[in-house]
Tab-separated table of C-alpha atoms in Angstrom:
chain	number	residue	atom	x	y	z
A	139	MET	CA	31.374	30.083	29.489
A	140	PRO	CA	30.065	27.499	26.975
A	141	ASP	CA	32.746	25.271	25.477
A	142	THR	CA	33.263	24.769	21.759
A	143	ASP	CA	31.830	21.254	21.734
A	144	LEU	CA	28.625	22.493	23.314
A	145	ILE	CA	28.344	25.370	20.871
A	146	GLU	CA	28.931	22.980	17.988
A	147	ARG	CA	26.306	20.518	19.193
A	148	GLU	CA	23.740	23.236	19.703
A	149	LEU	CA	24.534	24.875	16.377
A	150	ARG	CA	24.116	21.635	14.463
A	151	GLN	CA	20.771	21.120	16.125
A	152	GLN	CA	19.471	24.646	15.816
A	153	TYR	CA	20.897	25.934	12.549
A	154	PRO	CA	18.096	26.630	10.058
A	155	ARG	CA	17.027	24.017	7.548
A	156	PRO	CA	15.373	24.401	4.155
A	157	SER	CA	11.600	24.282	4.065
A	158	ALA	CA	9.844	21.216	2.716
A	159	ALA	CA	8.489	23.321	-0.127
A	160	ALA	CA	11.943	24.586	-1.123
A	161	THR	CA	13.292	21.055	-0.956
A	162	ALA	CA	10.489	19.765	-3.152
A	163	ARG	CA	11.064	22.521	-5.701
A	164	ALA	CA	14.792	21.872	-5.763
A	165	ARG	CA	14.291	18.132	-6.032
A	166	ALA	CA	12.022	18.586	-9.047
A	167	ALA	CA	14.474	20.968	-10.701
A	168	VAL	CA	17.443	18.708	-10.059
A	169	MET	CA	15.652	15.597	-11.269
A	170	GLU	CA	14.725	17.438	-14.450
A	171	THR	CA	18.456	17.888	-14.956
A	172	ALA	CA	19.244	14.178	-14.711
A	173	PRO	CA	20.659	12.907	-18.010
A	174	GLU	CA	17.894	11.627	-20.274
A	175	PRO	CA	19.408	8.319	-21.417
A	176	SER	CA	19.429	6.890	-17.954
A	177	ARG	CA	16.321	8.689	-16.746
A	178	SER	CA	13.892	6.701	-18.776
A	179	ALA	CA	14.800	3.125	-18.043
A	180	ARG	CA	16.300	3.613	-14.609
A	181	ALA	CA	13.618	5.937	-13.358
A	182	GLU	CA	10.933	3.592	-14.606
A	183	ALA	CA	12.590	0.733	-12.765
A	184	ARG	CA	12.769	2.767	-9.603
A	185	ARG	CA	9.082	3.605	-9.792
A	186	GLN	CA	8.428	-0.075	-9.407
A	187	TRP	CA	9.672	0.009	-5.862
A	188	ARG	CA	10.548	3.466	-4.683
A	189	PRO	CA	7.887	5.968	-3.704
A	190	VAL	CA	8.202	9.660	-4.277
A	191	LEU	CA	10.316	11.456	-1.751
A	192	VAL	CA	9.343	14.970	-0.846
A	193	GLY	CA	10.682	17.297	1.758
A	194	ALA	CA	13.699	17.005	3.915
A	195	ALA	CA	15.350	13.696	4.473
A	196	ILE	CA	15.989	11.180	7.221
A	197	VAL	CA	17.673	7.730	7.780
A	198	VAL	CA	16.993	4.036	8.924
A	199	ALA	CA	18.740	1.738	11.351
A	200	LEU	CA	18.428	-1.994	11.524
A	201	GLY	CA	21.224	-3.833	13.080
A	202	LEU	CA	20.238	-7.328	13.175
A	203	ALA	CA	20.959	-7.212	16.770
A	204	GLY	CA	19.516	-3.763	17.027
A	205	VAL	CA	16.887	-3.388	14.380
A	206	GLY	CA	14.488	-0.564	15.065
A	207	ILE	CA	11.349	-2.443	15.981
A	208	ALA	CA	7.913	-1.101	16.694
A	209	ALA	CA	7.810	0.219	20.213
A	210	GLY	CA	4.620	-0.670	22.004
A	211	PHE	CA	3.119	-2.520	19.078
A	212	GLY	CA	-0.157	-0.885	18.167
A	213	ALA	CA	0.099	1.822	20.799
A	214	PHE	CA	0.922	4.489	18.246
A	215	GLU	CA	-1.548	3.304	15.616
A	216	GLY	CA	-4.490	5.629	15.222
A	217	THR	CA	-2.855	8.600	16.899
A	218	PRO	CA	-4.409	11.710	15.305
A	219	ALA	CA	-1.901	13.656	13.239
A	220	PRO	CA	-0.742	16.850	14.954
A	221	PRO	CA	-0.916	20.128	12.986
A	222	ASP	CA	2.679	20.046	11.741
A	223	VAL	CA	2.193	16.544	10.324
A	224	SER	CA	-1.031	17.630	8.606
A	225	ILE	CA	0.740	20.619	7.092
A	226	ASN	CA	3.375	18.300	5.683
A	227	PHE	CA	0.666	16.227	4.000
A	228	LYS	CA	-0.918	19.390	2.622
A	229	GLN	CA	2.430	20.331	1.135
A	230	LEU	CA	2.626	16.894	-0.457
A	231	ASN	CA	-0.676	17.659	-2.177
A	232	GLY	CA	0.762	20.974	-3.303
A	233	PHE	CA	3.742	19.173	-4.776
A	234	ALA	CA	1.399	16.823	-6.606
A	235	ASN	CA	-0.432	19.793	-8.084
A	236	ALA	CA	2.825	21.413	-9.111
A	237	ALA	CA	3.963	18.203	-10.761
A	238	VAL	CA	0.792	18.110	-12.834
A	239	GLN	CA	1.182	21.743	-13.786
A	240	ARG	CA	4.760	21.120	-14.867
A	241	GLY	CA	3.661	18.318	-17.124
A	242	PHE	CA	5.235	15.423	-15.254
A	243	SER	CA	4.118	12.192	-16.852
A	244	LEU	CA	3.878	10.510	-13.459
A	245	THR	CA	0.748	11.621	-11.647
A	246	PHE	CA	0.899	11.932	-7.891
A	247	PRO	CA	-2.125	11.150	-5.748
A	248	GLN	CA	-3.967	13.599	-3.544
A	249	THR	CA	-4.078	12.764	0.144
A	250	ASP	CA	-7.094	13.082	2.433
A	251	VAL	CA	-5.278	15.126	5.060
A	252	SER	CA	-8.209	14.985	7.469
A	253	LYS	CA	-7.590	11.242	7.885
A	254	ALA	CA	-3.874	11.434	8.628
A	255	HIS	CA	-2.978	9.260	11.608
A	256	GLY	CA	-0.135	7.432	13.271
A	257	VAL	CA	0.687	3.908	12.069
A	258	VAL	CA	3.866	2.781	13.786
A	259	GLU	CA	6.599	4.214	15.966
A	260	ILE	CA	10.040	2.629	16.307
A	261	GLU	CA	12.974	3.368	18.541
A	262	THR	CA	16.199	4.521	16.885
A	263	PRO	CA	19.512	5.879	18.192
A	264	ASP	CA	18.142	9.346	17.380
A	265	GLY	CA	14.926	8.804	19.305
A	266	PRO	CA	11.454	7.658	18.232
A	267	GLU	CA	10.830	7.538	14.488
A	268	ASP	CA	7.198	7.730	13.375
A	269	LEU	CA	5.260	6.627	10.319
A	270	TRP	CA	2.058	8.599	9.633
A	271	ALA	CA	-0.372	7.702	6.855
A	272	ALA	CA	-3.508	8.979	5.149
A	273	PRO	CA	-5.650	7.525	2.350
A	274	ASN	CA	-5.277	8.973	-1.133
A	275	ASN	CA	-7.514	9.294	-4.175
A	276	GLN	CA	-5.825	6.429	-6.015
A	277	GLY	CA	-6.976	3.788	-3.582
A	278	GLY	CA	-3.743	3.635	-1.603
A	279	GLN	CA	-2.043	5.616	1.114
A	280	CYS	CA	0.472	8.416	1.341
A	281	TYR	CA	2.725	8.643	4.329
A	282	LEU	CA	5.168	10.781	6.246
A	283	ILE	CA	8.151	9.474	8.193
A	284	ASP	CA	9.693	11.737	10.781
A	285	TRP	CA	11.594	11.716	14.039
A	286	ALA	CA	9.425	12.659	16.974
A	287	ASN	CA	12.083	14.931	18.430
A	288	ASP	CA	12.877	16.844	15.241
A	289	PRO	CA	11.737	20.453	15.219
A	290	THR	CA	8.853	21.823	13.233
A	291	LEU	CA	10.085	23.789	10.229
A	292	GLN	CA	9.627	27.527	9.915
A	293	ASP	CA	6.735	27.012	7.520
A	294	GLY	CA	4.891	25.010	10.161
A	295	ALA	CA	5.467	21.598	8.578
A	296	LYS	CA	7.008	18.636	10.320
A	297	TYR	CA	10.528	17.851	9.129
A	298	GLY	CA	10.376	14.463	7.434
A	299	PHE	CA	9.976	12.679	4.131
A	300	ASN	CA	6.925	11.500	2.255
A	301	GLY	CA	5.906	8.818	-0.156
A	302	CYS	CA	2.800	7.258	-1.609
A	303	GLU	CA	1.824	3.695	-2.348
A	304	GLN	CA	1.892	2.690	-5.971
A	305	SER	CA	-1.206	2.379	-8.059
A	306	PRO	CA	-1.440	-0.182	-9.504
A	307	PRO	CA	0.686	-2.241	-7.089
A	308	PRO	CA	3.993	-3.672	-8.269
A	309	ALA	CA	3.999	-7.220	-9.578
A	310	SER	CA	5.899	-8.371	-6.497
A	311	ASN	CA	3.224	-6.886	-4.188
A	312	ILE	CA	5.974	-5.333	-2.072
A	313	SER	CA	7.487	-1.874	-2.390
A	314	ILE	CA	10.512	-1.028	-0.269
A	315	ASN	CA	12.854	1.877	0.110
A	316	ASP	CA	15.990	2.565	2.099
A	317	VAL	CA	16.740	6.194	2.823
A	318	TRP	CA	19.643	8.011	4.401
A	319	VAL	CA	19.120	11.652	5.266
A	320	ALA	CA	21.488	14.367	6.296
A	321	GLY	CA	19.520	15.249	9.399
A	322	HIS	CA	20.235	11.813	10.886
A	323	PRO	CA	23.570	10.821	9.401
A	324	ASP	CA	24.117	7.605	11.354
A	325	ILE	CA	20.839	5.932	10.543
A	326	MET	CA	19.320	4.364	7.439
A	327	THR	CA	15.531	4.026	7.385
A	328	VAL	CA	13.862	1.143	5.581
A	329	TYR	CA	10.160	1.331	4.880
A	330	GLY	CA	7.573	0.166	2.413
A	331	SER	CA	4.215	-1.367	1.656
A	332	VAL	CA	2.835	-4.861	1.219
A	333	TYR	CA	-0.103	-4.982	-1.196
A	334	VAL	CA	-1.548	-8.301	-0.022
A	335	PRO	CA	-2.639	-9.191	3.525
A	336	ALA	CA	0.526	-9.660	5.583
A	337	ALA	CA	1.584	-9.627	9.213
A	338	THR	CA	5.368	-9.355	8.961
A	339	VAL	CA	8.196	-8.786	6.530
A	340	GLN	CA	11.594	-10.419	6.780
A	341	ILE	CA	14.401	-8.233	5.509
A	342	THR	CA	17.616	-9.876	4.337
A	343	LEU	CA	20.833	-7.905	4.048
A	344	ASP	CA	23.571	-8.632	1.548
A	345	ASP	CA	25.601	-10.372	4.250
A	346	GLY	CA	22.793	-12.891	4.706
A	347	SER	CA	21.575	-11.616	8.055
A	348	THR	CA	17.857	-11.050	8.541
A	349	ALA	CA	15.421	-9.025	10.609
A	350	THR	CA	11.652	-9.137	10.936
A	351	LEU	CA	9.359	-6.116	11.080
A	352	PRO	CA	5.615	-5.955	11.707
A	353	VAL	CA	3.286	-4.904	8.890
A	354	ILE	CA	0.666	-2.457	10.133
A	355	GLU	CA	-2.010	-1.091	7.806
A	356	ASP	CA	0.002	-2.575	4.926
A	357	LEU	CA	3.065	-0.507	5.913
A	358	PHE	CA	6.342	-1.328	7.631
A	359	LEU	CA	9.152	0.739	9.096
A	360	GLY	CA	12.596	-0.208	10.382
A	361	SER	CA	15.918	1.348	11.203
A	362	LEU	CA	19.298	0.018	10.077
A	363	PRO	CA	22.880	1.024	10.721
A	364	LYS	CA	24.266	3.326	8.071
A	365	GLY	CA	25.857	1.330	5.282
A	366	ALA	CA	23.578	-1.698	5.575
A	367	LYS	CA	22.668	-3.013	2.136
A	368	LEU	CA	19.284	-4.601	1.523
A	369	ASP	CA	19.094	-7.749	-0.544
A	370	LYS	CA	15.500	-8.942	-0.449
A	371	VAL	CA	12.237	-8.686	1.443
A	372	VAL	CA	9.736	-11.468	2.042
A	373	ALA	CA	6.237	-10.902	3.454
A	374	PHE	CA	4.405	-13.473	5.583
A	375	ASP	CA	0.793	-13.716	6.649
A	376	ALA	CA	-0.318	-14.257	10.252
A	377	SER	CA	0.128	-18.017	9.847
A	378	GLY	CA	3.690	-17.671	8.687
A	379	ASN	CA	2.986	-18.411	5.033
A	380	GLU	CA	5.013	-16.503	2.479
A	381	VAL	CA	2.728	-14.174	0.541
A	382	ALA	CA	5.101	-11.923	-1.388
A	383	GLU	CA	8.793	-11.455	-2.126
A	384	THR	CA	10.959	-8.910	-3.883
A	385	ALA	CA	14.649	-8.436	-4.526
A	386	LEU	CA	16.029	-4.927	-4.252
A	387	ARG	CA	17.113	-3.180	-7.404
A	388	ARG	CA	19.954	-0.948	-6.446
A	389	ALA	CA	21.136	1.983	-8.446
A	390	SER	CA	24.677	0.699	-8.703
B	192	MET	CA	33.058	14.602	7.295
B	193	ALA	CA	29.632	14.262	8.772
B	194	TYR	CA	28.067	13.027	5.583
B	195	GLU	CA	28.293	10.006	3.373
B	196	ASP	CA	30.588	11.032	0.570
B	197	ASP	CA	30.435	7.692	-1.170
B	198	LEU	CA	26.922	8.617	-2.223
B	199	ALA	CA	28.687	10.047	-5.251
B	200	ALA	CA	29.649	6.547	-6.298
B	201	PRO	CA	26.364	5.626	-8.007
B	202	ALA	CA	26.528	8.802	-10.023
B	203	ALA	CA	30.016	7.937	-11.143
B	204	GLN	CA	28.637	4.742	-12.580
B	205	GLY	CA	26.209	6.238	-15.019
B	206	ASP	CA	24.668	9.542	-13.998
B	207	SER	CA	21.312	7.832	-13.577
B	208	SER	CA	18.332	9.564	-12.070
B	209	ALA	CA	18.666	7.215	-9.128
B	210	ALA	CA	22.193	8.429	-8.547
B	211	VAL	CA	21.146	12.037	-8.889
B	212	GLU	CA	18.412	11.412	-6.366
B	213	SER	CA	20.904	9.886	-3.962
B	214	LEU	CA	23.188	12.856	-4.325
B	215	PHE	CA	20.307	15.210	-3.695
B	216	ASP	CA	19.140	13.310	-0.616
B	217	GLY	CA	22.626	13.152	0.804
B	218	HIS	CA	23.798	16.685	0.164
B	219	TRP	CA	20.845	19.035	-0.204
B	220	LEU	CA	20.961	20.099	3.434
B	221	THR	CA	24.690	20.754	3.194
B	222	ALA	CA	24.269	22.898	0.095
B	223	TRP	CA	21.376	24.829	1.599
B	224	ARG	CA	23.082	25.505	4.928
B	225	ALA	CA	26.268	26.569	3.180
B	226	ALA	CA	24.253	29.011	1.084
B	227	TYR	CA	22.369	30.234	4.133
B	228	ALA	CA	25.640	30.879	5.948
B	229	VAL	CA	26.477	33.348	3.186
B	230	THR	CA	23.129	35.023	2.667
B	231	GLY	CA	21.388	34.788	6.042
B	232	ARG	CA	18.148	34.660	4.062
B	233	SER	CA	16.078	31.582	3.377
B	234	ASP	CA	14.788	32.790	0.017
B	235	LEU	CA	18.275	33.424	-1.336
B	236	ALA	CA	19.559	30.180	0.160
B	237	ASP	CA	16.730	28.306	-1.570
B	238	ASP	CA	17.699	29.740	-4.944
B	239	ALA	CA	21.441	29.429	-4.442
B	240	ALA	CA	21.346	25.837	-3.267
B	241	GLN	CA	18.961	24.803	-6.035
B	242	ASP	CA	21.079	26.522	-8.683
B	243	ALA	CA	24.179	24.901	-7.226
B	244	PHE	CA	22.690	21.442	-7.467
B	245	VAL	CA	21.393	21.920	-11.000
B	246	ASN	CA	24.770	23.240	-12.117
B	247	ALA	CA	26.591	20.472	-10.284
B	248	ILE	CA	24.569	17.773	-12.013
B	249	ARG	CA	25.008	19.433	-15.387
B	250	THR	CA	28.756	19.594	-14.927
B	251	PHE	CA	29.209	16.353	-13.045
B	252	ALA	CA	31.418	14.979	-15.795
B	253	SER	CA	34.024	17.564	-14.824
B	254	PHE	CA	34.013	16.513	-11.180
B	255	ASP	CA	37.034	14.579	-9.968
B	256	ARG	CA	35.208	11.523	-8.666
B	257	ARG	CA	38.087	10.466	-6.464
B	258	ARG	CA	37.271	13.457	-4.282
B	259	PRO	CA	34.344	13.769	-1.858
B	260	PHE	CA	31.212	15.338	-3.276
B	261	ALA	CA	30.194	17.383	-0.219
B	262	PRO	CA	32.946	20.036	-0.325
B	263	TRP	CA	32.424	20.402	-4.069
B	264	ILE	CA	28.703	21.059	-3.829
B	265	ALA	CA	29.265	23.332	-0.823
B	266	LYS	CA	31.772	25.391	-2.771
B	267	ILE	CA	29.362	25.772	-5.683
B	268	ALA	CA	26.586	26.741	-3.272
B	269	VAL	CA	28.751	29.299	-1.478
B	270	ASN	CA	29.843	30.878	-4.750
B	271	ARG	CA	26.310	30.975	-6.094
B	272	ALA	CA	25.067	32.474	-2.830
B	273	ARG	CA	27.703	35.196	-3.048
B	274	ASP	CA	26.636	35.952	-6.624
B	275	LEU	CA	23.000	36.218	-5.629
B	276	LEU	CA	23.803	38.355	-2.620
B	277	ARG	CA	25.892	40.735	-4.712
B	278	ALA	CA	23.161	40.985	-7.304
B	279	GLU	CA	20.591	41.617	-4.609
B	280	ARG	CA	22.698	44.337	-3.052
B	281	ARG	CA	23.177	46.014	-6.389
B	282	ARG	CA	19.449	45.983	-7.026
B	283	LYS	CA	18.207	47.211	-3.697
B	284	LEU	CA	21.041	48.149	-1.433
B	285	ALA	CA	18.975	50.433	0.708
B	286	GLU	CA	16.295	47.878	1.383
B	287	LEU	CA	18.572	44.941	2.016
B	288	ASP	CA	19.459	45.782	5.561
B	289	GLU	CA	15.831	46.180	6.444
B	290	ASP	CA	14.874	42.955	4.762
B	291	ALA	CA	17.848	40.924	5.880
B	292	GLU	CA	16.603	37.978	7.797
B	293	ALA	CA	18.637	36.814	10.720
B	294	PRO	CA	18.720	33.017	10.884
B	295	GLY	CA	15.467	31.893	12.412
B	296	GLN	CA	14.591	35.543	12.877
B	297	ALA	CA	11.212	35.131	14.512
B	298	ASP	CA	12.176	32.498	17.033
B	299	ALA	CA	15.968	32.594	16.937
B	300	SER	CA	17.900	31.469	19.974
B	301	ASP	CA	20.685	33.575	21.466
B	302	LEU	CA	23.135	31.222	19.816
B	303	LEU	CA	21.691	31.704	16.330
B	304	LEU	CA	21.486	35.441	16.797
B	305	ALA	CA	25.129	35.470	17.842
B	306	VAL	CA	26.093	33.546	14.709
B	307	ALA	CA	23.977	35.827	12.532
B	308	ALA	CA	25.711	38.862	13.981
B	309	LEU	CA	29.180	37.652	12.990
B	310	PRO	CA	30.928	39.277	10.027
B	311	GLY	CA	30.125	37.297	6.889
B	312	GLU	CA	33.536	35.691	6.477
B	313	GLN	CA	33.587	34.503	10.076
B	314	ARG	CA	30.017	33.248	9.878
B	315	GLU	CA	30.742	31.250	6.726
B	316	ALA	CA	33.808	29.638	8.262
B	317	VAL	CA	32.089	28.839	11.560
B	318	VAL	CA	29.067	27.270	9.870
B	319	LEU	CA	31.088	25.279	7.352
B	320	HIS	CA	33.340	23.909	10.083
B	321	HIS	CA	31.137	23.586	13.158
B	322	VAL	CA	27.701	22.999	11.578
B	323	LEU	CA	28.557	21.137	8.397
B	324	GLY	CA	31.626	19.369	9.732
B	325	PHE	CA	34.130	20.288	7.036
B	326	THR	CA	37.812	20.170	7.958
B	327	LEU	CA	39.852	23.370	8.007
B	328	ARG	CA	41.439	22.362	4.724
B	329	GLU	CA	38.043	21.751	3.136
B	330	VAL	CA	36.705	25.070	4.435
B	331	ALA	CA	39.756	26.805	2.999
B	332	GLU	CA	39.083	25.187	-0.371
B	333	ILE	CA	35.378	26.043	-0.272
B	334	VAL	CA	35.775	29.731	0.591
B	335	GLY	CA	38.982	30.202	-1.405
B	336	THR	CA	41.097	31.378	1.523
B	337	PRO	CA	44.335	30.036	3.080
B	338	GLU	CA	43.854	27.495	5.837
B	339	GLY	CA	45.495	29.715	8.431
B	340	THR	CA	43.094	32.522	7.669
B	341	VAL	CA	40.162	30.154	7.985
B	342	SER	CA	41.449	28.918	11.317
B	343	SER	CA	41.713	32.389	12.691
B	344	ARG	CA	38.262	33.377	11.395
B	345	ILE	CA	36.752	30.377	13.132
B	346	GLY	CA	38.659	31.116	16.317
B	347	ARG	CA	37.534	34.724	16.368
B	348	GLY	CA	33.980	33.796	15.474
B	349	VAL	CA	33.659	31.213	18.205
B	350	ALA	CA	35.193	33.591	20.719
B	351	VAL	CA	32.592	36.223	19.866
B	352	ILE	CA	29.805	33.655	20.120
B	353	ARG	CA	31.065	32.583	23.539
B	354	GLN	CA	31.253	36.163	24.769
B	355	THR	CA	27.793	36.932	23.449
B	356	MET	CA	26.328	33.840	25.050
B	357	GLU	CA	28.048	34.608	28.314
B	358	ALA	CA	26.807	38.191	28.294
B	359	GLU	CA	23.269	37.048	27.523
B	360	HIS	CA	23.281	34.714	30.480
B	361	ALA	CA	25.154	36.952	32.893
């Protein structure tokens, strides 16, 4: 007879989750509800560094001793996107269309789904975490971050979260985001883009500790312990010269 | 609690869109699963959880910010899901049973089917406690039932799940 702990573990894993489309709709509705006075200035500031999140969430883990670092550097790059990843990108395009139809002032790019491919895979306590990317019609890339072992949603899309590079790039030439998601409650994911040629980024936490991540196709991905607070990010070229730097602007 | 309740802190400092976004990221799944535990239907859970979040943000000023956000949003989602389910039943009672979607209907595991088959009150309590990680006291607050009653609903629900699983694999 199965014990309660086993039932609980299995239930948490198997219990249904909202579709990416429902999550995107709810996100848009909820964000429309955000109080206006703070929406304008704060949201504008966030657009400088935080990409659009669509779909279900996830988390990062970087413990300076145990930062999630690219596993098999380059081995994952170029991997063709499987169908569930492509469907997720298609849904991102659908969200962009919906945003236009709803009169959002911020226009979202359209992704070339046929060119979706793997960029980097890192190891996390919850298993491999993948970054997929595809070019968009604004001259940048859109991407999906997911955990390799997470199930495909009922609508056929891969469970994960999306974003797109900014156009034009931010003045700092680095965009970075740290995301915690309910599906992986013990991990915080840190990811972003460098808009000038770069080989690595050095991430500094508010306690002064640092970690270095590779930049692949202008993108980087890392995993931090939950609760880690980012302070700044510095990008370096292949010769070790600093090429860009940004301080994080936190909501609080 | 399984989730990061201090995500409510940014919102307490100014109700900014960034804070709202953090709340959404941190608690959307909780709200949706709580609603799904009541309705057993994805479409109703979508609407209930979305309505719950919109209402929660609109009324955030009334929220006691010393308390964790997750049980509060779950309670709103559960209540909204019950409202929607009642309205749905009133509109098309005869069709509801035919349309009712067991969790993960098409590809549901024995475990999910066993949970779906539980009486609604037991299913809600089991999901809130064992899936979403709320304490017995929090579940009692969310569903509006004494803690002892919640405990016994969970106990009975889990016992039925065990028996069902055992029978399936006998």
